[in-house]
Amino acid sequence: MTIEHVAPAPRMKAADRRELILEAATAVFGAKTYVGTTTDEVARAAGVSQPYVVRLFGTKEKLFTAVIERAYSRLIGEFRRALPGDPEGRAERMGAAYTGLLAERGMLPVIANSTALGGEPVIGRVARAGFSDIWRFIRDEAGFSPEESREFIATGMLINTIVGLRLTGDYGNEVSATEVLDACFPDAVAKVRALLPQVDEPW
Amino acid sequence: MTIEHVAPAPRMKAADRRELILEAATAVFGAKTYVGTTTDEVARAAGVSQPYVVRLFGTKEKLFTAVIERAYSRLIGEFRRALPGDPEGRAERMGAAYTGLLAERGMLPVIANSTALGGEPVIGRVARAGFSDIWRFIRDEAGFSPEESREFIATGMLINTIVGLRLTGDYGNEVSATEVLDACFPDAVAKVRALLPQVDEPW
DNA sequence: TGTTCAGGTAATCATTCGATAACAACCAAG
DNA sequence: CTTGGTTGTTATCGAATGATTACCTGAACA
Protein backbone atom coordinates (compact mmCIF):
# COMPACT_ATOMS: atom_id res chain seq x y z
CA MET A 1 0.00 0.00 0.00
CA THR A 2 1.42 3.36 -0.87
CA ILE A 3 1.83 5.62 2.14
CA GLU A 4 1.71 9.06 0.72
CA HIS A 5 0.72 11.74 3.16
CA VAL A 6 -1.56 13.98 1.25
CA ALA A 7 -4.08 16.62 2.02
CA PRO A 8 -7.50 15.00 2.44
CA ALA A 9 -9.57 15.06 -0.69
CA PRO A 10 -11.92 18.03 -0.79
CA ARG A 11 -15.33 17.11 0.51
CA MET A 12 -17.86 15.78 -1.92
CA LYS A 13 -21.23 14.08 -1.94
CA ALA A 14 -20.77 10.32 -1.82
CA ALA A 15 -22.71 9.83 -5.05
CA ASP A 16 -20.44 12.20 -6.94
CA ARG A 17 -17.38 10.61 -5.43
CA ARG A 18 -18.67 7.22 -6.52
CA GLU A 19 -19.01 8.37 -10.10
CA LEU A 20 -15.56 9.92 -10.00
CA ILE A 21 -14.06 6.70 -8.70
CA LEU A 22 -15.92 4.67 -11.32
CA GLU A 23 -14.43 6.82 -14.03
CA ALA A 24 -10.93 6.44 -12.65
CA ALA A 25 -11.44 2.73 -12.11
CA THR A 26 -12.54 2.29 -15.72
CA ALA A 27 -9.27 3.79 -16.87
CA VAL A 28 -7.11 1.69 -14.58
CA PHE A 29 -8.96 -1.59 -15.02
CA GLY A 30 -8.95 -0.96 -18.76
CA ALA A 31 -5.22 -0.48 -18.85
CA LYS A 32 -4.21 -3.31 -16.54
CA THR A 33 -7.02 -5.92 -16.48
CA TYR A 34 -9.14 -6.85 -13.51
CA VAL A 35 -6.77 -8.96 -11.50
CA GLY A 36 -3.82 -6.88 -12.57
CA THR A 37 -4.95 -3.69 -10.90
CA THR A 38 -4.98 -2.98 -7.21
CA THR A 39 -7.56 -1.06 -5.29
CA ASP A 40 -4.74 1.23 -4.26
CA GLU A 41 -4.04 2.22 -7.85
CA VAL A 42 -7.69 2.98 -8.39
CA ALA A 43 -7.74 5.02 -5.22
CA ARG A 44 -4.74 7.09 -6.22
CA ALA A 45 -6.11 7.63 -9.70
CA ALA A 46 -9.28 8.95 -8.09
CA GLY A 47 -7.39 11.00 -5.53
CA VAL A 48 -8.76 9.26 -2.46
CA SER A 49 -7.44 6.72 0.00
CA GLN A 50 -7.54 3.00 -0.65
CA PRO A 51 -9.76 2.08 2.30
CA TYR A 52 -12.33 4.58 1.16
CA VAL A 53 -12.63 2.93 -2.22
CA VAL A 54 -13.20 -0.38 -0.51
CA ARG A 55 -15.73 1.11 1.85
CA LEU A 56 -17.71 2.78 -0.89
CA PHE A 57 -17.99 -0.36 -3.00
CA GLY A 58 -17.67 -3.17 -0.47
CA THR A 59 -15.17 -5.29 -2.35
CA LYS A 60 -12.89 -5.00 -5.34
CA GLU A 61 -15.17 -7.39 -7.19
CA LYS A 62 -18.21 -5.21 -6.58
CA LEU A 63 -16.26 -2.19 -7.74
CA PHE A 64 -15.43 -3.99 -10.96
CA THR A 65 -18.97 -5.15 -11.61
CA ALA A 66 -20.10 -1.57 -11.08
CA VAL A 67 -17.55 -0.49 -13.68
CA ILE A 68 -18.83 -3.07 -16.17
CA GLU A 69 -22.46 -2.22 -15.59
CA ARG A 70 -21.71 1.44 -16.07
CA ALA A 71 -19.81 0.71 -19.28
CA TYR A 72 -22.62 -1.28 -20.88
CA SER A 73 -25.16 1.22 -19.67
CA ARG A 74 -23.21 4.08 -21.22
CA LEU A 75 -22.89 2.09 -24.42
CA ILE A 76 -26.61 1.54 -24.72
CA GLY A 77 -27.13 5.21 -24.00
CA GLU A 78 -24.87 6.13 -26.91
CA PHE A 79 -26.61 3.65 -29.19
CA ARG A 80 -29.98 5.04 -28.27
CA ARG A 81 -28.92 8.57 -29.08
CA ALA A 82 -27.81 7.36 -32.51
CA LEU A 83 -31.15 5.76 -33.28
CA PRO A 84 -33.37 8.58 -34.61
CA GLY A 85 -32.97 9.62 -38.23
CA ASP A 86 -32.74 7.95 -41.60
CA PRO A 87 -33.06 4.17 -41.05
CA GLU A 88 -30.64 3.68 -43.91
CA GLY A 89 -27.67 5.09 -42.02
CA ARG A 90 -28.60 3.60 -38.69
CA ALA A 91 -25.83 1.00 -38.55
CA GLU A 92 -23.23 3.58 -39.50
CA ARG A 93 -24.41 5.98 -36.83
CA MET A 94 -24.36 3.27 -34.22
CA GLY A 95 -20.89 2.22 -35.25
CA ALA A 96 -19.79 5.82 -34.89
CA ALA A 97 -21.41 5.91 -31.47
CA TYR A 98 -19.33 2.91 -30.52
CA THR A 99 -16.05 4.36 -31.68
CA GLY A 100 -17.10 7.57 -30.03
CA LEU A 101 -17.35 5.88 -26.69
CA LEU A 102 -13.89 4.41 -27.22
CA ALA A 103 -12.46 7.85 -26.69
CA GLU A 104 -13.40 7.59 -23.06
CA ARG A 105 -10.49 6.26 -21.12
CA GLY A 106 -10.60 2.54 -20.51
CA MET A 107 -14.16 2.19 -21.69
CA LEU A 108 -13.45 -0.12 -24.58
CA PRO A 109 -10.86 -2.39 -22.98
CA VAL A 110 -13.19 -2.84 -20.05
CA ILE A 111 -15.98 -3.96 -22.36
CA ALA A 112 -13.63 -6.09 -24.41
CA ASN A 113 -12.10 -7.77 -21.39
CA SER A 114 -15.47 -8.41 -19.87
CA THR A 115 -16.29 -10.80 -22.68
CA ALA A 116 -13.46 -13.04 -21.55
CA LEU A 117 -14.59 -13.25 -17.94
CA GLY A 118 -17.64 -15.46 -18.29
CA GLY A 119 -15.90 -18.04 -16.16
CA GLU A 120 -15.86 -15.86 -13.06
CA PRO A 121 -18.96 -16.68 -11.02
CA VAL A 122 -20.01 -13.15 -10.12
CA ILE A 123 -18.37 -11.03 -12.78
CA GLY A 124 -19.40 -13.47 -15.47
CA ARG A 125 -23.07 -12.99 -14.70
CA VAL A 126 -22.73 -9.23 -14.98
CA ALA A 127 -20.80 -9.47 -18.23
CA ARG A 128 -23.37 -11.80 -19.77
CA ALA A 129 -26.16 -9.51 -18.67
CA GLY A 130 -24.46 -6.52 -20.26
CA PHE A 131 -23.88 -8.33 -23.52
CA SER A 132 -27.44 -9.59 -23.56
CA ASP A 133 -28.74 -6.09 -23.04
CA ILE A 134 -26.76 -4.92 -26.03
CA TRP A 135 -28.01 -7.78 -28.13
CA ARG A 136 -31.61 -7.17 -27.16
CA PHE A 137 -31.26 -3.49 -27.87
CA ILE A 138 -29.94 -4.18 -31.32
CA ARG A 139 -32.71 -6.64 -32.11
CA ASP A 140 -35.67 -4.99 -30.43
CA GLU A 141 -35.05 -1.25 -30.29
CA ALA A 142 -32.83 -0.85 -33.32
CA GLY A 143 -34.72 -3.49 -35.28
CA PHE A 144 -31.72 -5.17 -36.89
CA SER A 145 -32.27 -8.42 -38.75
CA PRO A 146 -30.46 -11.51 -37.46
CA GLU A 147 -27.87 -11.18 -40.21
CA GLU A 148 -27.40 -7.47 -39.57
CA SER A 149 -27.08 -8.11 -35.87
CA ARG A 150 -24.49 -10.78 -36.40
CA GLU A 151 -22.48 -8.56 -38.71
CA PHE A 152 -22.72 -5.60 -36.35
CA ILE A 153 -21.66 -7.54 -33.29
CA ALA A 154 -18.90 -9.37 -35.12
CA THR A 155 -17.41 -6.06 -36.23
CA GLY A 156 -17.54 -4.83 -32.67
CA MET A 157 -15.78 -7.93 -31.43
CA LEU A 158 -13.14 -7.47 -34.09
CA ILE A 159 -12.52 -3.95 -32.87
CA ASN A 160 -12.32 -5.27 -29.33
CA THR A 161 -9.73 -7.82 -30.37
CA ILE A 162 -7.63 -5.31 -32.22
CA VAL A 163 -7.64 -2.91 -29.35
CA GLY A 164 -7.17 -5.67 -26.80
CA LEU A 165 -4.10 -6.85 -28.63
CA ARG A 166 -2.88 -3.25 -29.02
CA LEU A 167 -2.41 -3.93 -32.72
CA THR A 168 -3.04 -0.30 -33.50
CA GLY A 169 0.30 0.60 -32.03
CA ASP A 170 2.06 -1.55 -34.60
CA TYR A 171 0.32 0.02 -37.57
CA GLY A 172 2.94 1.14 -40.03
CA ASN A 173 5.74 -0.68 -38.24
CA GLU A 174 4.61 -4.23 -38.54
CA VAL A 175 3.32 -5.68 -41.77
CA SER A 176 0.68 -7.99 -40.44
CA ALA A 177 -0.77 -5.41 -38.10
CA THR A 178 -0.99 -2.90 -40.91
CA GLU A 179 -2.62 -5.47 -43.14
CA VAL A 180 -5.11 -6.55 -40.51
CA LEU A 181 -6.25 -3.02 -39.91
CA ASP A 182 -6.44 -2.19 -43.60
CA ALA A 183 -8.46 -5.30 -44.30
CA CYS A 184 -10.81 -4.91 -41.37
CA PHE A 185 -11.51 -1.21 -41.61
CA PRO A 186 -11.01 -0.17 -45.22
CA ASP A 187 -12.86 3.10 -44.69
CA ALA A 188 -12.20 3.88 -41.09
CA VAL A 189 -8.57 3.00 -40.47
CA ALA A 190 -7.59 6.54 -39.70
CA LYS A 191 -10.47 6.99 -37.33
CA VAL A 192 -9.90 3.77 -35.46
CA ARG A 193 -6.20 4.44 -35.23
CA ALA A 194 -6.62 7.94 -33.98
CA LEU A 195 -8.90 6.82 -31.22
CA LEU A 196 -7.08 3.89 -29.78
CA PRO A 197 -3.37 4.44 -29.18
CA GLN A 198 -4.06 6.38 -26.03
CA VAL A 199 -5.57 3.39 -24.31
CA ASP A 200 -2.55 2.76 -22.13
CA GLU A 201 -1.50 6.29 -21.42
CA PRO A 202 -0.46 6.71 -17.79
CA TRP A 203 -3.26 8.12 -15.75
CA MET B 1 0.29 -23.64 -0.90
CA THR B 2 -1.38 -26.97 -0.59
CA ILE B 3 0.59 -29.39 1.54
CA GLU B 4 -0.52 -32.74 0.31
CA HIS B 5 1.94 -35.49 1.00
CA VAL B 6 1.87 -37.63 -2.07
CA ALA B 7 4.01 -40.29 -3.63
CA PRO B 8 6.57 -38.63 -5.90
CA ALA B 9 5.46 -38.46 -9.50
CA PRO B 10 6.78 -41.35 -11.55
CA ARG B 11 9.97 -40.42 -13.34
CA MET B 12 9.72 -38.89 -16.75
CA LYS B 13 11.89 -37.11 -19.25
CA ALA B 14 11.79 -33.37 -18.60
CA ALA B 15 10.56 -32.66 -22.12
CA ASP B 16 7.61 -34.99 -21.70
CA ARG B 17 6.83 -33.53 -18.30
CA ARG B 18 6.92 -30.07 -19.82
CA GLU B 19 4.37 -31.03 -22.41
CA LEU B 20 2.20 -32.67 -19.79
CA ILE B 21 2.31 -29.54 -17.65
CA LEU B 22 1.55 -27.35 -20.63
CA GLU B 23 -1.54 -29.40 -21.35
CA ALA B 24 -2.71 -29.17 -17.76
CA ALA B 25 -1.87 -25.48 -17.61
CA THR B 26 -3.91 -24.83 -20.74
CA ALA B 27 -6.94 -26.34 -19.07
CA VAL B 28 -6.51 -24.42 -15.84
CA PHE B 29 -5.59 -21.08 -17.38
CA GLY B 30 -8.47 -21.51 -19.80
CA ALA B 31 -10.94 -22.08 -17.02
CA LYS B 32 -9.75 -19.39 -14.62
CA THR B 33 -7.85 -16.72 -16.60
CA TYR B 34 -4.19 -15.88 -16.27
CA VAL B 35 -4.11 -13.94 -13.07
CA GLY B 36 -6.89 -16.02 -11.60
CA THR B 37 -4.98 -19.28 -11.54
CA THR B 38 -2.14 -20.18 -9.24
CA THR B 39 0.94 -22.15 -10.10
CA ASP B 40 -0.15 -24.53 -7.39
CA GLU B 41 -3.37 -25.35 -9.20
CA VAL B 42 -1.46 -26.01 -12.37
CA ALA B 43 0.95 -28.22 -10.48
CA ARG B 44 -1.79 -30.28 -8.92
CA ALA B 45 -3.59 -30.61 -12.24
CA ALA B 46 -0.36 -31.93 -13.69
CA GLY B 47 0.35 -34.17 -10.72
CA VAL B 48 3.62 -32.57 -9.68
CA SER B 49 4.71 -30.16 -6.98
CA GLN B 50 4.34 -26.42 -7.30
CA PRO B 51 8.04 -25.57 -7.08
CA TYR B 52 8.79 -27.99 -9.87
CA VAL B 53 6.44 -26.18 -12.21
CA VAL B 54 8.17 -22.94 -11.40
CA ARG B 55 11.59 -24.46 -11.90
CA LEU B 56 10.72 -25.98 -15.25
CA PHE B 57 9.38 -22.73 -16.66
CA GLY B 58 11.20 -20.08 -14.67
CA THR B 59 8.22 -17.91 -13.82
CA LYS B 60 4.47 -18.07 -14.00
CA GLU B 61 4.58 -15.55 -16.79
CA LYS B 62 6.91 -17.70 -18.87
CA LEU B 63 4.69 -20.69 -18.25
CA PHE B 64 1.74 -18.74 -19.59
CA THR B 65 3.55 -17.47 -22.65
CA ALA B 66 4.57 -21.05 -23.37
CA VAL B 67 0.92 -22.04 -23.13
CA ILE B 68 -0.08 -19.30 -25.57
CA GLU B 69 2.67 -20.10 -28.04
CA ARG B 70 1.71 -23.74 -27.96
CA ALA B 71 -1.93 -22.89 -28.52
CA TYR B 72 -1.31 -20.75 -31.59
CA SER B 73 1.17 -23.26 -32.89
CA ARG B 74 -1.34 -26.08 -32.54
CA LEU B 75 -3.94 -23.93 -34.24
CA ILE B 76 -1.77 -23.28 -37.24
CA GLY B 77 -1.00 -26.98 -37.37
CA GLU B 78 -4.70 -27.78 -37.55
CA PHE B 79 -5.27 -25.15 -40.21
CA ARG B 80 -2.45 -26.52 -42.27
CA ARG B 81 -3.85 -30.01 -42.18
CA ALA B 82 -7.15 -28.63 -43.44
CA LEU B 83 -5.55 -26.93 -46.41
CA PRO B 84 -5.22 -29.61 -49.13
CA GLY B 85 -8.29 -30.44 -51.20
CA ASP B 86 -10.96 -28.59 -53.10
CA PRO B 87 -10.22 -24.85 -52.77
CA GLU B 88 -13.94 -24.24 -52.73
CA GLY B 89 -14.46 -25.80 -49.31
CA ARG B 90 -11.27 -24.50 -47.81
CA ALA B 91 -12.85 -21.97 -45.46
CA GLU B 92 -15.33 -24.55 -44.22
CA ARG B 93 -12.60 -27.08 -43.55
CA MET B 94 -10.55 -24.52 -41.68
CA GLY B 95 -13.53 -23.50 -39.65
CA ALA B 96 -14.08 -27.12 -38.78
CA ALA B 97 -10.43 -27.37 -37.82
CA TYR B 98 -10.95 -24.48 -35.44
CA THR B 99 -14.00 -25.93 -33.77
CA GLY B 100 -12.13 -29.22 -33.71
CA LEU B 101 -9.38 -27.71 -31.64
CA LEU B 102 -11.98 -26.35 -29.25
CA ALA B 103 -12.51 -29.86 -28.02
CA GLU B 104 -9.09 -29.74 -26.42
CA ARG B 105 -9.44 -28.56 -22.87
CA GLY B 106 -8.83 -24.88 -22.37
CA MET B 107 -7.43 -24.38 -25.82
CA LEU B 108 -10.01 -21.94 -27.02
CA PRO B 109 -10.43 -19.84 -23.90
CA VAL B 110 -6.67 -19.47 -23.74
CA ILE B 111 -6.60 -18.14 -27.28
CA ALA B 112 -9.63 -15.98 -26.67
CA ASN B 113 -8.26 -14.52 -23.46
CA SER B 114 -4.89 -13.87 -25.05
CA THR B 115 -6.45 -11.29 -27.32
CA ALA B 116 -7.36 -9.21 -24.31
CA LEU B 117 -3.87 -9.14 -22.85
CA GLY B 118 -2.12 -6.86 -25.29
CA GLY B 119 -1.52 -4.43 -22.47
CA GLU B 120 0.77 -6.78 -20.58
CA PRO B 121 4.34 -6.01 -21.63
CA VAL B 122 5.59 -9.56 -22.07
CA ILE B 123 2.44 -11.55 -22.62
CA GLY B 124 1.10 -8.94 -24.99
CA ARG B 125 4.05 -9.39 -27.34
CA VAL B 126 3.51 -13.12 -27.47
CA ALA B 127 -0.22 -12.75 -28.05
CA ARG B 128 0.32 -10.28 -30.88
CA ALA B 129 2.89 -12.57 -32.44
CA GLY B 130 0.49 -15.50 -32.29
CA PHE B 131 -2.32 -13.53 -33.85
CA SER B 132 -0.04 -12.19 -36.54
CA ASP B 133 1.10 -15.70 -37.38
CA ILE B 134 -2.50 -16.76 -37.84
CA TRP B 135 -3.21 -13.78 -40.03
CA ARG B 136 -0.17 -14.38 -42.18
CA PHE B 137 -1.06 -18.02 -42.55
CA ILE B 138 -4.54 -17.16 -43.71
CA ARG B 139 -3.28 -14.65 -46.24
CA ASP B 140 -0.13 -16.31 -47.50
CA GLU B 141 -0.54 -20.05 -47.12
CA ALA B 142 -4.30 -20.31 -47.38
CA GLY B 143 -4.51 -17.54 -49.94
CA PHE B 144 -7.60 -15.81 -48.59
CA SER B 145 -8.55 -12.44 -49.99
CA PRO B 146 -8.61 -9.46 -47.61
CA GLU B 147 -12.38 -9.65 -47.39
CA GLU B 148 -12.36 -13.41 -46.86
CA SER B 149 -9.71 -13.01 -44.19
CA ARG B 150 -11.69 -10.37 -42.39
CA GLU B 151 -14.82 -12.48 -42.48
CA PHE B 152 -12.96 -15.57 -41.30
CA ILE B 153 -11.24 -13.84 -38.41
CA ALA B 154 -14.36 -11.99 -37.37
CA THR B 155 -16.26 -15.24 -37.12
CA GLY B 156 -13.49 -16.67 -35.00
CA MET B 157 -13.58 -13.69 -32.68
CA LEU B 158 -17.33 -14.07 -32.38
CA ILE B 159 -16.86 -17.67 -31.33
CA ASN B 160 -14.25 -16.55 -28.83
CA THR B 161 -16.65 -14.04 -27.35
CA ILE B 162 -19.47 -16.52 -27.05
CA VAL B 163 -17.25 -19.03 -25.36
CA GLY B 164 -15.56 -16.40 -23.24
CA LEU B 165 -18.90 -15.22 -21.96
CA ARG B 166 -20.01 -18.83 -21.47
CA LEU B 167 -23.14 -18.09 -23.45
CA THR B 168 -23.31 -21.79 -24.16
CA GLY B 169 -23.93 -24.65 -21.79
CA ASP B 170 -25.66 -24.27 -18.49
CA TYR B 171 -25.94 -20.54 -18.86
CA GLY B 172 -27.65 -20.95 -22.22
CA ASN B 173 -31.13 -20.54 -20.83
CA GLU B 174 -30.16 -17.58 -18.69
CA VAL B 175 -30.36 -14.98 -21.44
CA SER B 176 -30.97 -14.52 -25.11
CA ALA B 177 -28.00 -16.80 -25.54
CA THR B 178 -29.66 -19.24 -27.84
CA GLU B 179 -30.82 -16.37 -29.98
CA VAL B 180 -27.28 -15.09 -30.28
CA LEU B 181 -26.09 -18.51 -31.22
CA ASP B 182 -28.84 -19.04 -33.75
CA ALA B 183 -28.14 -15.74 -35.41
CA CYS B 184 -24.39 -16.16 -35.45
CA PHE B 185 -24.12 -19.78 -36.48
CA PRO B 186 -27.26 -20.71 -38.39
CA ASP B 187 -25.69 -23.90 -39.73
CA ALA B 188 -23.37 -24.93 -36.97
CA VAL B 189 -25.33 -24.24 -33.83
CA ALA B 190 -25.55 -27.86 -32.82
CA LYS B 191 -21.86 -28.40 -33.34
CA VAL B 192 -20.73 -25.33 -31.48
CA ARG B 193 -23.12 -25.95 -28.62
CA ALA B 194 -22.10 -29.55 -28.25
CA LEU B 195 -18.43 -28.64 -28.09
CA LEU B 196 -18.33 -25.80 -25.67
CA PRO B 197 -20.17 -26.48 -22.45
CA GLN B 198 -17.32 -28.55 -21.10
CA VAL B 199 -14.94 -25.62 -20.96
CA ASP B 200 -15.16 -25.21 -17.21
CA GLU B 201 -15.48 -28.79 -16.17
CA PRO B 202 -13.39 -29.52 -13.10
CA TRP B 203 -10.03 -30.87 -14.07
C1' DT C 1 -22.60 26.66 20.43
C1' DG C 2 -22.73 22.24 20.88
C1' DT C 3 -23.62 17.88 18.79
C1' DT C 4 -24.31 14.63 15.35
C1' DC C 5 -23.38 12.36 11.28
C1' DA C 6 -21.49 11.91 6.69
C1' DG C 7 -17.08 12.07 4.38
C1' DG C 8 -12.58 10.73 4.74
C1' DT C 9 -7.74 9.00 6.55
C1' DA C 10 -3.78 6.36 8.85
C1' DA C 11 -2.34 2.22 10.59
C1' DT C 12 -2.35 -2.51 10.47
C1' DC C 13 -3.86 -7.27 9.84
C1' DA C 14 -4.34 -11.84 7.49
C1' DT C 15 -3.77 -14.25 3.45
C1' DT C 16 -2.31 -15.61 -0.64
C1' DC C 17 1.07 -16.87 -3.77
C1' DG C 18 5.30 -16.92 -6.56
C1' DA C 19 9.78 -17.90 -5.77
C1' DT C 20 14.05 -19.96 -3.49
C1' DA C 21 16.88 -23.26 -0.97
C1' DA C 22 18.18 -27.35 0.52
C1' DC C 23 17.73 -31.99 0.20
C1' DA C 24 16.39 -36.86 -1.67
C1' DA C 25 15.95 -40.61 -4.90
C1' DC C 26 16.85 -42.58 -9.34
C1' DC C 27 19.62 -44.00 -13.32
C1' DA C 28 23.59 -44.21 -16.48
C1' DA C 29 28.51 -44.31 -17.47
C1' DG C 30 33.32 -45.25 -16.37
C1' DC D 1 30.47 -49.37 -6.92
C1' DT D 2 30.64 -44.77 -7.10
C1' DT D 3 30.00 -40.57 -9.02
C1' DG D 4 27.47 -37.06 -11.30
C1' DG D 5 23.71 -35.21 -13.59
C1' DT D 6 18.58 -35.31 -13.88
C1' DT D 7 14.12 -35.63 -11.81
C1' DG D 8 11.68 -34.49 -8.27
C1' DT D 9 10.25 -33.04 -3.14
C1' DT D 10 9.51 -30.50 1.44
C1' DA D 11 9.92 -26.46 3.90
C1' DT D 12 9.92 -21.71 4.01
C1' DC D 13 10.42 -16.91 2.84
C1' DG D 14 8.98 -12.26 1.31
C1' DA D 15 6.28 -9.22 -0.94
C1' DA D 16 1.81 -7.74 -2.39
C1' DT D 17 -2.71 -6.63 -1.50
C1' DG D 18 -7.71 -6.67 -0.06
C1' DA D 19 -9.94 -5.80 3.96
C1' DT D 20 -10.79 -4.02 8.86
C1' DT D 21 -10.53 -0.97 12.72
C1' DA D 22 -10.20 3.08 14.94
C1' DC D 23 -9.90 7.70 14.49
C1' DC D 24 -10.29 12.57 12.60
C1' DT D 25 -12.91 16.61 10.63
C1' DG D 26 -15.98 19.74 8.76
C1' DA D 27 -20.52 21.35 8.18
C1' DA D 28 -25.64 21.68 8.96
C1' DC D 29 -29.04 22.31 12.24
C1' DA D 30 -31.46 22.86 16.74
mmCIF file of C-alpha atoms (C1' of nucleotides) in Angstrom, chain D:
data_model
loop_
_atom_site.group_PDB
_atom_site.id
_atom_site.type_symbol
_atom_site.label_atom_id
_atom_site.label_comp_id
_atom_site.label_asym_id
_atom_site.label_seq_id
_atom_site.Cartn_x
_atom_site.Cartn_y
_atom_site.Cartn_z
ATOM 1 C "C1'" DC D 1 30.474 -49.368 -6.921
ATOM 2 C "C1'" DT D 2 30.637 -44.773 -7.100
ATOM 3 C "C1'" DT D 3 30.001 -40.574 -9.018
ATOM 4 C "C1'" DG D 4 27.465 -37.062 -11.303
ATOM 5 C "C1'" DG D 5 23.706 -35.215 -13.592
ATOM 6 C "C1'" DT D 6 18.575 -35.314 -13.876
ATOM 7 C "C1'" DT D 7 14.125 -35.628 -11.811
ATOM 8 C "C1'" DG D 8 11.679 -34.491 -8.266
ATOM 9 C "C1'" DT D 9 10.247 -33.035 -3.143
ATOM 10 C "C1'" DT D 10 9.506 -30.501 1.443
ATOM 11 C "C1'" DA D 11 9.918 -26.462 3.903
ATOM 12 C "C1'" DT D 12 9.922 -21.712 4.007
ATOM 13 C "C1'" DC D 13 10.423 -16.907 2.841
ATOM 14 C "C1'" DG D 14 8.985 -12.264 1.306
ATOM 15 C "C1'" DA D 15 6.279 -9.218 -0.941
ATOM 16 C "C1'" DA D 16 1.809 -7.737 -2.392
ATOM 17 C "C1'" DT D 17 -2.711 -6.629 -1.499
ATOM 18 C "C1'" DG D 18 -7.706 -6.667 -0.060
ATOM 19 C "C1'" DA D 19 -9.945 -5.802 3.959
ATOM 20 C "C1'" DT D 20 -10.787 -4.019 8.860
ATOM 21 C "C1'" DT D 21 -10.532 -0.970 12.715
ATOM 22 C "C1'" DA D 22 -10.201 3.085 14.938
ATOM 23 C "C1'" DC D 23 -9.900 7.695 14.493
ATOM 24 C "C1'" DC D 24 -10.294 12.572 12.595
ATOM 25 C "C1'" DT D 25 -12.911 16.610 10.627
ATOM 26 C "C1'" DG D 26 -15.982 19.743 8.763
ATOM 27 C "C1'" DA D 27 -20.520 21.351 8.179
ATOM 28 C "C1'" DA D 28 -25.640 21.683 8.965
ATOM 29 C "C1'" DC D 29 -29.041 22.309 12.240
ATOM 30 C "C1'" DA D 30 -31.456 22.857 16.735
#
